[in-house]
mmCIF file of C-alpha atoms and ligand atoms in Angstrom:
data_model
loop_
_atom_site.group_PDB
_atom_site.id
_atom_site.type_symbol
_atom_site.label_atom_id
_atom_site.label_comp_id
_atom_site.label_asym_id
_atom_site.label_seq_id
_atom_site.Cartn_x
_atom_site.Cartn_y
_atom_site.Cartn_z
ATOM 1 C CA UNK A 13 4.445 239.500 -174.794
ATOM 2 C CA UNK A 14 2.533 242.654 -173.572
ATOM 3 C CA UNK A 15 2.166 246.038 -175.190
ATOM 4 C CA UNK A 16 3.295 248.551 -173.238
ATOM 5 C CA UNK A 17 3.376 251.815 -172.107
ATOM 6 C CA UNK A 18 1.923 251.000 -168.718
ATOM 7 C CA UNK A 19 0.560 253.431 -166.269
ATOM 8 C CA UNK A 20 -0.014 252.874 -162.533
ATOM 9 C CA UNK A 21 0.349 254.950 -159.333
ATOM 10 C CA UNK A 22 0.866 254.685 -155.669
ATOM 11 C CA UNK A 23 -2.700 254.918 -153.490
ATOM 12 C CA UNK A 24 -2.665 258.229 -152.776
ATOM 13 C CA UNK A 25 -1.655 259.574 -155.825
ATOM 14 C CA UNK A 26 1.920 261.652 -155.307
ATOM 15 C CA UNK A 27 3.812 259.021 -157.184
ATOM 16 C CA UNK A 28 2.788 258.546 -161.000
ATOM 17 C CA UNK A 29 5.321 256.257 -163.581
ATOM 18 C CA UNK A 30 4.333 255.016 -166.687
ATOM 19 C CA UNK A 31 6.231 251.833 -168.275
ATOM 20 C CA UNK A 32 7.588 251.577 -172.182
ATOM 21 C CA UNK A 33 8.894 248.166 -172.949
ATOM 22 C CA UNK A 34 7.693 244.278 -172.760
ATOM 23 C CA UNK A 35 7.003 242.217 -169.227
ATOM 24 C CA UNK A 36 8.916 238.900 -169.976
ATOM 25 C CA UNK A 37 7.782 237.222 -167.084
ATOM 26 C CA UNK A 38 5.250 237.262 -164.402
ATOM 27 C CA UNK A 39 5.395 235.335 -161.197
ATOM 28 C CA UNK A 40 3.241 234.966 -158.077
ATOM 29 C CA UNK A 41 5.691 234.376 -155.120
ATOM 30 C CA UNK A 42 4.611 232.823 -152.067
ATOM 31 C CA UNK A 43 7.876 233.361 -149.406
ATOM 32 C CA UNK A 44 7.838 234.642 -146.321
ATOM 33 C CA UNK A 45 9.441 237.834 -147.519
ATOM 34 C CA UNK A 46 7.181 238.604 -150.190
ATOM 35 C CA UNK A 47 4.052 237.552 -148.130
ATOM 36 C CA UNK A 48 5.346 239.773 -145.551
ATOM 37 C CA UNK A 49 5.904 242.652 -147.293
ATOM 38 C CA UNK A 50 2.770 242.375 -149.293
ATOM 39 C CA UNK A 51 1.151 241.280 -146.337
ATOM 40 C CA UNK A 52 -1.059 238.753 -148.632
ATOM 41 C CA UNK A 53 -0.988 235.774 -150.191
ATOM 42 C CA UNK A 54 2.021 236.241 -152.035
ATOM 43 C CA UNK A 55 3.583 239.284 -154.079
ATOM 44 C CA UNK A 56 2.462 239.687 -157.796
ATOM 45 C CA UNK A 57 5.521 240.810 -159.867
ATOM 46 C CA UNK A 58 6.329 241.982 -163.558
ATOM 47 C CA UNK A 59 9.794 241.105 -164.548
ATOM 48 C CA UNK A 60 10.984 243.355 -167.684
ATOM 49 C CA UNK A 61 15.010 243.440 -168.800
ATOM 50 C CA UNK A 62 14.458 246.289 -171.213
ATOM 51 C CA UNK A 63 11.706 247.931 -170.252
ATOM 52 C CA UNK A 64 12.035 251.591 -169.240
ATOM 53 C CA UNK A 65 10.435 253.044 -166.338
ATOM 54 C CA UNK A 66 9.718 256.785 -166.473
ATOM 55 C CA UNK A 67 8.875 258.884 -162.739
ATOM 56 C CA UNK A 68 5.843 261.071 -163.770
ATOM 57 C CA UNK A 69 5.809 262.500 -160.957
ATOM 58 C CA UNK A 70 6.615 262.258 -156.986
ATOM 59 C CA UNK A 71 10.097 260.004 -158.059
ATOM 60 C CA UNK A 72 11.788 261.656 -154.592
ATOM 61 C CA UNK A 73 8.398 260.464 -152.719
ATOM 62 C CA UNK A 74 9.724 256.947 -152.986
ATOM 63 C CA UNK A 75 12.401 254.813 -150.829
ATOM 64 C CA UNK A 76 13.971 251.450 -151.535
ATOM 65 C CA UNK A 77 14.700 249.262 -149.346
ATOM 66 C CA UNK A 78 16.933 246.436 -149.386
ATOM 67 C CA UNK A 79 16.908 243.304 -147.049
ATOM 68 C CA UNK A 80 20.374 242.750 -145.868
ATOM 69 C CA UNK A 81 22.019 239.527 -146.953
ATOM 70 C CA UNK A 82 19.518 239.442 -149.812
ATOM 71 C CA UNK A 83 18.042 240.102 -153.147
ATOM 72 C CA UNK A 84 14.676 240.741 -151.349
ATOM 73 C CA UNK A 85 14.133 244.891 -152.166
ATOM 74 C CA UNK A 86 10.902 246.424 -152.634
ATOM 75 C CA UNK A 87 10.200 250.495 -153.386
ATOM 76 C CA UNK A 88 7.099 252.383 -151.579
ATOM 77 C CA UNK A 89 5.611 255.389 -151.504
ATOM 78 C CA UNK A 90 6.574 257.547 -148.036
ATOM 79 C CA UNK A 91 2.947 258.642 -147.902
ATOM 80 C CA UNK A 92 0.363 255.759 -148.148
ATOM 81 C CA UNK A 93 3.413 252.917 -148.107
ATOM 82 C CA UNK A 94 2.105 251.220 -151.585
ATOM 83 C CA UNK A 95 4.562 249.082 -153.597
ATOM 84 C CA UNK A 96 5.996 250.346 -156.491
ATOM 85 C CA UNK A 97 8.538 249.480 -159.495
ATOM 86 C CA UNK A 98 11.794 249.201 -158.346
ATOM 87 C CA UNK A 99 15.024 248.235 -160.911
ATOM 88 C CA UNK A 100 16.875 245.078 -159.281
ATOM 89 C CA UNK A 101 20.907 245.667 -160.144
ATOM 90 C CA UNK A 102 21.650 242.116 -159.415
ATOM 91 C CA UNK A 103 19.008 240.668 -161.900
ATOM 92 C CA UNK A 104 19.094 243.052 -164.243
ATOM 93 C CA UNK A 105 15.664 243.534 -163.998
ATOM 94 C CA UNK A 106 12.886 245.517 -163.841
ATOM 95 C CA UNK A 107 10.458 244.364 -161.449
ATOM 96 C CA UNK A 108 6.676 246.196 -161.108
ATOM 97 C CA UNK A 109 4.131 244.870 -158.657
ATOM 98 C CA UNK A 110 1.175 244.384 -160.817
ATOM 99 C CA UNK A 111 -1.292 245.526 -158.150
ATOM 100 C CA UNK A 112 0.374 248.941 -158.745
ATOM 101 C CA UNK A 113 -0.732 249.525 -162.616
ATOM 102 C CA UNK A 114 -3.410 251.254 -163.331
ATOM 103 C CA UNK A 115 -3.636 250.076 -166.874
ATOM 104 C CA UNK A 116 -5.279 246.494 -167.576
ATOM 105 C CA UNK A 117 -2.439 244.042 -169.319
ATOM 106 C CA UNK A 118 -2.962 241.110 -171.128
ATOM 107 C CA UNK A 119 -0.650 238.966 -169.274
ATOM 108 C CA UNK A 120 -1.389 236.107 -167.243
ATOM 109 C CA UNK A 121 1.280 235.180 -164.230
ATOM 110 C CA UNK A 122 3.449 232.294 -165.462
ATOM 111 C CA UNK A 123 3.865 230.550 -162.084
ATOM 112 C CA UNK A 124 3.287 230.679 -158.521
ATOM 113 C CA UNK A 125 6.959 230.220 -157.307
ATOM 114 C CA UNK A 126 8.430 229.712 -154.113
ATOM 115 C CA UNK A 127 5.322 227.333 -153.070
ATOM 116 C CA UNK A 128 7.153 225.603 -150.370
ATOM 117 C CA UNK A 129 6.938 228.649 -148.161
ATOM 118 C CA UNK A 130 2.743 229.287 -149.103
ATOM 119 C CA UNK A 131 0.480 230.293 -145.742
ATOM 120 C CA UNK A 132 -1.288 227.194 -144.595
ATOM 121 C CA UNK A 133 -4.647 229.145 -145.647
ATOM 122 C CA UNK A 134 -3.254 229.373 -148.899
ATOM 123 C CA UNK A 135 -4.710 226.622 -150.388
ATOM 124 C CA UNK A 136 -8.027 225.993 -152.991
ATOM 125 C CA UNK A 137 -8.566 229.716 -152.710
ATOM 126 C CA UNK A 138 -10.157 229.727 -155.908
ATOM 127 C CA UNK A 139 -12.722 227.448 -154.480
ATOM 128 C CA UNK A 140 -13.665 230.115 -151.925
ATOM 129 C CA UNK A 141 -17.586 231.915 -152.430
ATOM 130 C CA UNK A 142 -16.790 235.035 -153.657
ATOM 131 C CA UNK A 143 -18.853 238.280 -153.409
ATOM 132 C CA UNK A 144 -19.383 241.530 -155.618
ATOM 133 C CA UNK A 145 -18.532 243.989 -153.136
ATOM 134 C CA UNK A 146 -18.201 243.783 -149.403
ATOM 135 C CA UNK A 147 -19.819 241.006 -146.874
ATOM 136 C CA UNK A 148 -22.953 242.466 -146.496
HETATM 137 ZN ZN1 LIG B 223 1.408 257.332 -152.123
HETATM 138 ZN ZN1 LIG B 224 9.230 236.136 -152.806
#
């Protein structure tokens, strides 16, 4: 569905990966643990079975962490703390937080998921005035 290779990078720059293989899905997830550990609206994930991530460089710069009890796990940089791709055993699946590509992709999310848990102040946010830059 997309044409990869993919490139992103954590904020500060020691962790570089670049991404060979199709996205198959794409979903916006409202739960608690993703808004909590995106600490927005929801998280924004890539899901890929086959696609192959590759460390450019500062791979030992990241840690995974797992949510006991759960399937929850997200990977950050130890520096600035930015998500990054982390491979999910128990899915099978590749999963890269879109925010953390660097290169545009021609995707569009498939769903927003998990919408019983959204933040009450989620709600028409695309009827919200938006501005070019910051409130002035
Ligand atoms: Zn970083
Ligand atoms: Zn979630």
């Amino acid at each position: 569905m997309n044409t990869n290779p993919a490139t992103g990078q954590c904020l500060c720059g020691a962790v570089k990966f670049r991404i060979s293989g199709d996205f198959e899905s794409f979903f916006l997830c409202h739960c608690g643990r993703c808004r909590k550990d995106s600490g927005s609206a929801h998280s924004a994930n890539l899901f890929s079975s086959t696609a192959k991530i590759t460390w450019v460089s500062g791979e030992e710069n990241t840690r995974t962490f797992q949510l006991s009890g759960s399937r929850h796990v997200k990977s950050f940089c130890l520096d600035c703390g930015s998500v990054l791709p982390v491979f999910q055993p128990e899915i099978g699946l590749l999963v890269v937080p879109a925010g953390s590509l660097d290169s545009q992709i021609d995707m569009r999310p498939d769903a927003h998921i998990c919408c019983s848990s959204r933040a009450k102040w989620d709600k028409d946010l695309a009827s919200i005035k938006e501005i070019n830059g910051l409130p002035g």
